[in-house]
Coordinates of C-alpha atoms and ligand atoms in Angstrom, one line a residue:
M15 CA 11.4 8.0 -20.2
T16 CA 11.0 8.4 -16.5
D17 CA 13.5 11.0 -15.1
R18 CA 15.6 10.1 -12.0
L19 CA 15.1 13.2 -9.9
T20 CA 17.6 14.4 -7.4
D21 CA 16.4 18.0 -7.0
I22 CA 13.3 18.6 -4.8
K23 CA 12.5 21.9 -6.6
Q24 CA 12.5 20.2 -9.9
A25 CA 10.3 17.4 -8.5
A26 CA 7.9 20.0 -7.1
N27 CA 7.8 21.8 -10.4
L28 CA 6.7 18.6 -12.2
L29 CA 3.9 18.3 -9.7
K30 CA 2.9 21.9 -10.2
T31 CA 2.7 21.3 -13.9
K32 CA 0.3 18.4 -13.4
E33 CA 2.8 15.6 -13.9
V34 CA 2.9 12.4 -11.8
I35 CA 6.1 11.4 -10.0
A36 CA 7.0 8.7 -7.5
F37 CA 8.6 9.5 -4.2
P38 CA 9.5 7.5 -1.0
T39 CA 7.4 7.6 2.1
E40 CA 8.1 5.8 5.4
T41 CA 5.6 3.0 4.3
V42 CA 6.0 2.4 0.6
Y43 CA 6.7 4.5 -2.5
G44 CA 3.8 6.8 -3.5
L45 CA 2.8 8.0 -6.9
G46 CA 2.0 11.6 -6.4
A47 CA -0.1 14.2 -8.3
D48 CA -1.8 17.5 -7.6
A49 CA -5.0 16.5 -5.7
T50 CA -6.9 19.5 -6.9
S51 CA -6.5 18.7 -10.6
D52 CA -8.5 16.2 -12.6
E53 CA -5.9 16.1 -15.3
A54 CA -3.1 15.3 -12.9
V55 CA -5.0 12.8 -10.8
G56 CA -6.3 11.1 -14.0
K57 CA -2.7 10.3 -14.9
I58 CA -2.2 8.4 -11.7
F59 CA -5.2 6.1 -12.6
S60 CA -3.9 5.5 -16.1
A61 CA -0.3 4.9 -15.1
K62 CA -1.3 2.3 -12.5
G63 CA -4.3 0.8 -14.3
R64 CA -6.3 1.5 -11.2
P65 CA -10.1 1.1 -11.1
S66 CA -11.7 4.5 -10.9
D67 CA -13.9 3.5 -7.9
N68 CA -10.9 3.2 -5.6
P69 CA -10.2 6.5 -3.8
L70 CA -6.7 7.9 -3.2
I71 CA -5.0 9.2 0.0
V72 CA -4.1 12.9 0.1
H73 CA -0.7 13.7 1.5
I74 CA 0.2 17.0 3.3
G75 CA 3.5 18.3 4.6
K76 CA 2.2 20.7 7.3
I77 CA -0.8 20.5 9.7
E78 CA -2.0 23.9 8.4
Q79 CA -2.6 22.3 5.0
L80 CA -5.4 20.1 6.5
E81 CA -7.9 22.8 5.9
Q82 CA -7.3 22.6 2.2
V83 CA -8.4 19.0 2.3
V84 CA -11.0 18.3 5.0
S85 CA -14.1 20.4 6.1
Q86 CA -14.1 19.2 9.7
V87 CA -11.6 17.7 12.2
S88 CA -13.2 15.8 15.1
E89 CA -11.7 15.9 18.6
V90 CA -10.6 12.3 18.3
A91 CA -8.9 13.1 15.0
K92 CA -7.1 16.0 16.6
V93 CA -5.7 13.7 19.3
L94 CA -4.6 11.1 16.7
I95 CA -2.9 13.8 14.6
A96 CA -1.0 15.1 17.7
E97 CA 0.1 11.6 18.6
F98 CA 0.8 9.9 15.2
W99 CA 1.6 12.5 12.6
P100 CA 3.8 12.6 10.8
G101 CA 3.4 8.8 10.5
P102 CA 1.7 5.8 8.9
L103 CA -1.9 6.7 9.8
T104 CA -4.5 7.8 7.3
L105 CA -7.6 9.5 8.6
I106 CA -10.9 9.4 6.8
L107 CA -12.7 12.7 7.4
P108 CA -15.4 14.8 5.6
K109 CA -13.8 16.2 2.4
K110 CA -13.5 19.9 1.5
E111 CA -14.7 21.2 -1.9
G112 CA -11.8 21.9 -4.3
L113 CA -10.3 18.4 -4.5
S114 CA -10.5 16.6 -7.8
K115 CA -13.6 14.3 -7.8
L116 CA -11.3 11.5 -9.0
V117 CA -9.4 11.5 -5.7
T118 CA -12.4 10.7 -3.6
A119 CA -14.1 8.4 -6.2
G120 CA -17.4 10.3 -5.6
L121 CA -17.4 9.8 -1.8
E122 CA -18.1 12.6 0.7
T123 CA -15.0 11.7 2.7
V124 CA -11.3 11.9 2.0
G125 CA -8.3 10.0 3.3
V126 CA -5.4 12.2 4.5
R127 CA -2.0 11.7 6.1
M128 CA 1.3 13.3 6.7
P129 CA 4.1 10.9 5.9
N130 CA 7.1 10.6 8.2
H131 CA 9.9 10.7 5.6
L132 CA 12.2 13.6 5.0
V133 CA 12.1 13.4 1.2
A134 CA 8.3 13.2 1.2
L135 CA 8.0 16.1 3.7
N136 CA 10.5 18.3 1.9
L137 CA 8.6 17.7 -1.4
L138 CA 5.2 18.3 0.1
R139 CA 6.4 21.5 1.8
E140 CA 8.1 22.7 -1.4
V141 CA 5.0 22.1 -3.6
Q142 CA 2.5 23.5 -1.1
L143 CA -0.3 21.6 -2.8
P144 CA -2.2 18.6 -1.3
I145 CA -0.8 15.6 -3.2
A146 CA -2.9 12.5 -4.0
A147 CA -0.6 9.5 -3.8
P148 CA -1.5 5.8 -4.0
S149 CA 1.2 3.2 -3.7
A150 CA 3.4 3.4 -6.8
N151 CA 2.9 -0.1 -8.1
A152 CA 0.9 -1.3 -11.1
S153 CA -2.6 -2.1 -9.8
G154 CA -2.7 -5.6 -8.4
R155 CA 1.1 -6.0 -7.8
P156 CA 2.8 -5.8 -4.4
S157 CA 3.4 -2.2 -3.3
P158 CA 6.9 -0.9 -4.0
T159 CA 9.4 -0.5 -1.2
T160 CA 12.3 0.4 -3.4
A161 CA 12.7 2.7 -6.5
K162 CA 13.6 -0.4 -8.5
H163 CA 10.1 -1.9 -7.7
V164 CA 8.5 1.3 -9.0
L165 CA 10.5 1.3 -12.2
D166 CA 9.9 -2.4 -12.7
D167 CA 6.1 -1.5 -12.9
L168 CA 5.9 2.0 -14.2
D169 CA 9.1 3.0 -16.1
G170 CA 8.2 5.2 -19.0
K171 CA 4.6 5.7 -17.7
I172 CA 5.4 8.4 -15.2
A173 CA 7.4 11.7 -15.5
G174 CA 9.9 11.1 -12.7
I175 CA 11.0 9.3 -9.5
I176 CA 13.0 10.3 -6.5
D177 CA 15.1 7.4 -5.2
G178 CA 15.2 7.6 -1.4
G179 CA 16.4 4.0 -0.9
A180 CA 14.3 1.3 0.7
T181 CA 11.3 2.4 2.8
G182 CA 11.2 1.7 6.5
V183 CA 7.8 0.4 7.6
G184 CA 7.3 -1.7 4.5
V185 CA 3.5 -2.0 4.6
E186 CA 1.1 0.8 3.9
S187 CA -0.5 3.2 6.4
T188 CA -3.4 2.2 8.6
V189 CA -6.6 3.6 7.2
L190 CA -8.9 4.8 10.0
D191 CA -12.5 6.0 9.5
C192 CA -13.0 8.9 11.9
T193 CA -16.5 9.8 10.7
T194 CA -18.2 7.3 13.1
D195 CA -18.5 7.6 16.9
I196 CA -16.1 4.8 17.4
P197 CA -13.3 4.9 14.8
I198 CA -13.1 1.9 12.4
I199 CA -9.9 0.5 10.9
L200 CA -10.6 0.0 7.2
R201 CA -7.1 -1.2 6.4
P202 CA -4.6 -2.4 9.1
G203 CA -1.2 -0.9 8.6
G204 CA 1.9 0.7 10.1
V205 CA 0.1 2.0 13.2
T206 CA -1.4 -0.9 15.1
K207 CA -4.9 -1.2 16.7
E208 CA -3.2 -1.6 20.1
Q209 CA -1.3 1.7 19.5
L210 CA -4.5 3.5 18.5
E211 CA -6.5 2.1 21.5
S212 CA -3.8 3.2 24.0
V213 CA -4.5 6.8 22.9
I214 CA -8.2 7.0 22.1
G215 CA -9.7 3.9 23.7
L216 CA -12.0 1.5 21.7
V217 CA -11.3 1.1 18.0
H218 CA -13.3 -1.2 15.8
M219 CA -12.0 -3.4 12.9
D220 CA -14.1 -3.2 9.7
A221 CA -16.3 -6.3 9.6
S222 CA -14.9 -7.5 6.3
L223 CA -11.4 -7.7 7.7
E224 CA -12.7 -9.9 10.6
N225 CA -14.6 -12.1 8.2
T226 CA -11.6 -12.9 6.1
K227 CA -10.0 -14.5 9.2
L228 CA -13.1 -16.4 10.1
A229 CA -13.4 -18.0 6.7
P230 CA -10.0 -19.7 6.4
K231 CA -10.6 -21.5 3.2
S232 CA -12.5 -19.0 1.2
P233 CA -12.2 -19.7 -2.6
G234 CA -12.4 -16.0 -3.3
M235 CA -9.8 -16.3 -6.0
K236 CA -10.9 -13.1 -7.8
Y237 CA -9.2 -10.8 -5.3
T238 CA -5.5 -11.3 -5.7
H239 CA -4.0 -7.9 -4.9
Y240 CA -0.2 -8.2 -4.0
A241 CA -0.1 -11.6 -5.7
P242 CA 3.2 -13.0 -7.0
D243 CA 3.0 -14.7 -10.4
A244 CA 2.8 -18.2 -9.0
P245 CA -0.3 -19.0 -6.8
L246 CA 0.4 -18.6 -3.1
T247 CA -1.2 -20.6 -0.4
I248 CA -0.9 -19.8 3.3
I249 CA -0.4 -22.8 5.6
K250 CA -1.3 -22.6 9.2
G251 CA 0.6 -25.5 10.6
S252 CA 3.9 -27.0 11.8
Q253 CA 7.1 -27.0 9.8
V254 CA 6.7 -30.7 9.4
F255 CA 3.2 -30.3 7.9
I256 CA 4.4 -27.6 5.5
Q257 CA 7.4 -29.7 4.4
K258 CA 5.0 -32.6 3.8
M259 CA 2.8 -30.4 1.5
V260 CA 5.9 -29.2 -0.3
N261 CA 7.2 -32.8 -0.8
E262 CA 3.8 -33.9 -2.2
A263 CA 3.8 -31.0 -4.7
R264 CA 7.4 -31.6 -5.8
N265 CA 6.8 -35.3 -6.2
S266 CA 4.2 -34.5 -8.7
G267 CA 6.7 -32.4 -10.7
K268 CA 5.9 -29.0 -9.3
K269 CA 8.5 -26.3 -8.7
V270 CA 7.7 -25.0 -5.2
G271 CA 8.7 -21.9 -3.2
I272 CA 8.4 -21.3 0.5
L273 CA 7.9 -18.0 2.3
T274 CA 9.3 -18.2 5.8
T275 CA 11.4 -16.3 8.3
E276 CA 15.1 -16.3 9.1
E277 CA 14.5 -18.6 12.1
S278 CA 13.2 -21.4 10.0
K279 CA 14.8 -20.9 6.6
S280 CA 17.4 -23.7 6.9
L281 CA 14.8 -26.2 8.1
Y282 CA 13.0 -26.4 4.8
E283 CA 13.8 -28.2 1.5
A284 CA 12.2 -26.7 -1.6
D285 CA 13.1 -25.2 -4.9
V286 CA 13.3 -21.8 -3.4
V287 CA 13.1 -20.7 0.2
L288 CA 12.8 -17.0 0.9
A289 CA 13.0 -15.5 4.3
C290 CA 11.1 -12.3 5.2
G291 CA 12.6 -10.9 8.4
N292 CA 12.4 -12.5 11.9
K293 CA 9.2 -13.8 13.3
T294 CA 10.2 -12.5 16.7
Q295 CA 10.4 -9.0 15.2
L296 CA 7.3 -8.4 13.1
S297 CA 8.5 -5.0 12.0
S298 CA 11.3 -6.8 10.0
V299 CA 8.7 -9.1 8.4
A300 CA 6.6 -6.0 7.3
Q301 CA 9.7 -4.4 6.0
N302 CA 10.7 -7.3 3.7
L303 CA 7.3 -8.7 2.8
Y304 CA 6.8 -7.0 -0.6
E305 CA 10.4 -7.4 -1.7
V306 CA 10.1 -11.2 -1.0
L307 CA 6.7 -11.4 -2.8
R308 CA 8.2 -9.7 -5.8
G309 CA 11.4 -11.9 -5.5
F310 CA 9.5 -15.1 -6.1
N311 CA 8.8 -14.0 -9.6
D312 CA 12.5 -14.5 -10.5
Y313 CA 12.2 -18.3 -10.2
N314 CA 9.4 -19.4 -12.5
L315 CA 7.6 -21.4 -9.7
D316 CA 4.4 -23.4 -10.0
L317 CA 3.3 -22.6 -6.5
I318 CA 4.3 -21.0 -3.3
Y319 CA 3.5 -22.0 0.3
S320 CA 3.7 -19.3 3.0
E321 CA 4.0 -19.8 6.7
Y322 CA 1.3 -18.1 8.9
F323 CA 2.5 -15.1 10.8
A324 CA 1.1 -13.5 14.0
D325 CA -2.4 -12.0 14.2
S326 CA -2.0 -9.1 16.6
G327 CA 0.1 -5.9 16.4
L328 CA 1.7 -5.5 13.0
G329 CA 0.7 -9.1 12.3
E330 CA -2.8 -7.7 11.4
A331 CA -1.3 -5.7 8.5
I332 CA 1.1 -8.5 7.4
M333 CA -1.7 -11.2 7.4
N334 CA -4.1 -8.9 5.6
R335 CA -1.7 -8.4 2.7
L336 CA -0.7 -12.1 2.7
V337 CA -4.3 -13.2 2.6
K338 CA -4.9 -10.9 -0.4
A339 CA -1.7 -12.1 -2.1
S340 CA -3.0 -15.7 -1.7
G341 CA -6.5 -14.9 -3.1
H342 CA -7.7 -16.2 0.3
R343 CA -6.2 -19.7 -0.1
L344 CA -5.5 -20.9 3.4
I345 CA -4.9 -24.5 4.6
E346 CA -5.0 -25.4 8.2
E347 CA -3.3 -28.4 9.7
K348 CA -6.0 -30.6 11.3
Ligands
TXA421 O1 1.1 4.1 3.2 C1 0.2 4.5 2.4 O2 -0.9 4.8 2.7 C2 0.6 4.7 0.9 C3 1.7 5.8 0.8 C4 2.1 6.1 -0.6 O3 1.2 6.9 1.5 N1 -0.5 4.9 0.1 C5 -1.4 4.0 -0.2 O4 -2.4 4.4 -1.1 O5 -1.4 2.8 0.2 P1 -3.4 3.4 -1.8 O6 -4.1 4.2 -2.8 O7 -2.6 2.2 -2.4 O8 -4.4 2.9 -0.8 C6 -5.4 3.8 -0.3 C7 -6.4 3.0 0.5 C8 -7.3 2.2 -0.4 O9 -7.6 1.0 0.3 C9 -8.5 3.1 -0.5 O10 -9.7 2.4 -0.8 C10 -8.6 3.7 0.9 O11 -7.2 3.9 1.2 N2 -9.3 5.0 0.9 C11 -8.9 6.2 0.4 N3 -9.8 7.2 0.6 C12 -10.8 6.6 1.2 C13 -12.1 7.0 1.7 N4 -12.5 8.3 1.5 N5 -12.9 6.2 2.3 C14 -12.5 4.9 2.5 N6 -11.3 4.4 2.1 C15 -10.5 5.2 1.4
MG422 MG1 -2.0 0.4 -3.1

């Protein structure tokens, strides 16, 4: 059974004895283990069913702990740390010896961040070890933004969980490669490209992220991270066009869900219409995205159509996750 932990000392002791526990961060719940121990980190991979070639982010509670994790901190990284930590920004830097090889999946670099959540910080400061923590979902499922999501996926497979209520940001941290002259965003997330550029100047987007957008109807069905049970298709078009697609599917006997925002919810007719925040406030969309993606699984749907959200700011992270959830199925109104 998975213990519901209310005592930070008890939680820290579980980590010290190489157990894995879930805890809230400001982005999503993390599944933590001692980053210096193969035994502990191995338990993360088996609980999640995560492929071993996907490296983990290491979490620290104090800046001084950085030297336990990385061998070098560039000037740009120092500026970013001063500006954005604690916060949803993961920096890729040259790794320090001493971490479990499983954490870095054999790479010479490591991802590190200091989360901006009191429970996470208290835990990290109590345990005083660098803690490897991927999102606490079963591999392939949407990341967990509540303790219930974690337990739905991992109950019985992990030693404990600290319930800190719903997380704030709702999408994961931005992963920024700081080993190149111009830093590269490998995963858009809670800190936007615009925010980074306002502090350090030019930042690149990893080419594969850009390509996804350029290839709107890629049949790359294999990659369906974050996917709900029913196939999801993103529709870039008017409400009238989306409703027409829904009607066609329903007329052929399909049970159809729509993913939209509060502004448009009442304008659609479908079997299920779920709203994910307000389009005018993208932070609310990010906050509710995974809850809504998981929520569709309660309705036994045949297919889901999602509206297209914004591209810039937090829209980058939101669309990145939606595109993955859809397995790159995107239809554009001509
Ligand atoms: O917000 C977050 O970042 C959450 C919370 C729990 O902190 N964690 C999280 O971890 O999202 P995870 O494991 O689900 O995602 C880590 C991402 C993966 O895309 C992984 O490939 C990338 O970071 N990553 C980790 N280390 C890396 C490295 N050395 N080089 C390149 N990518 C790396
Ligand atoms: Mg994840």
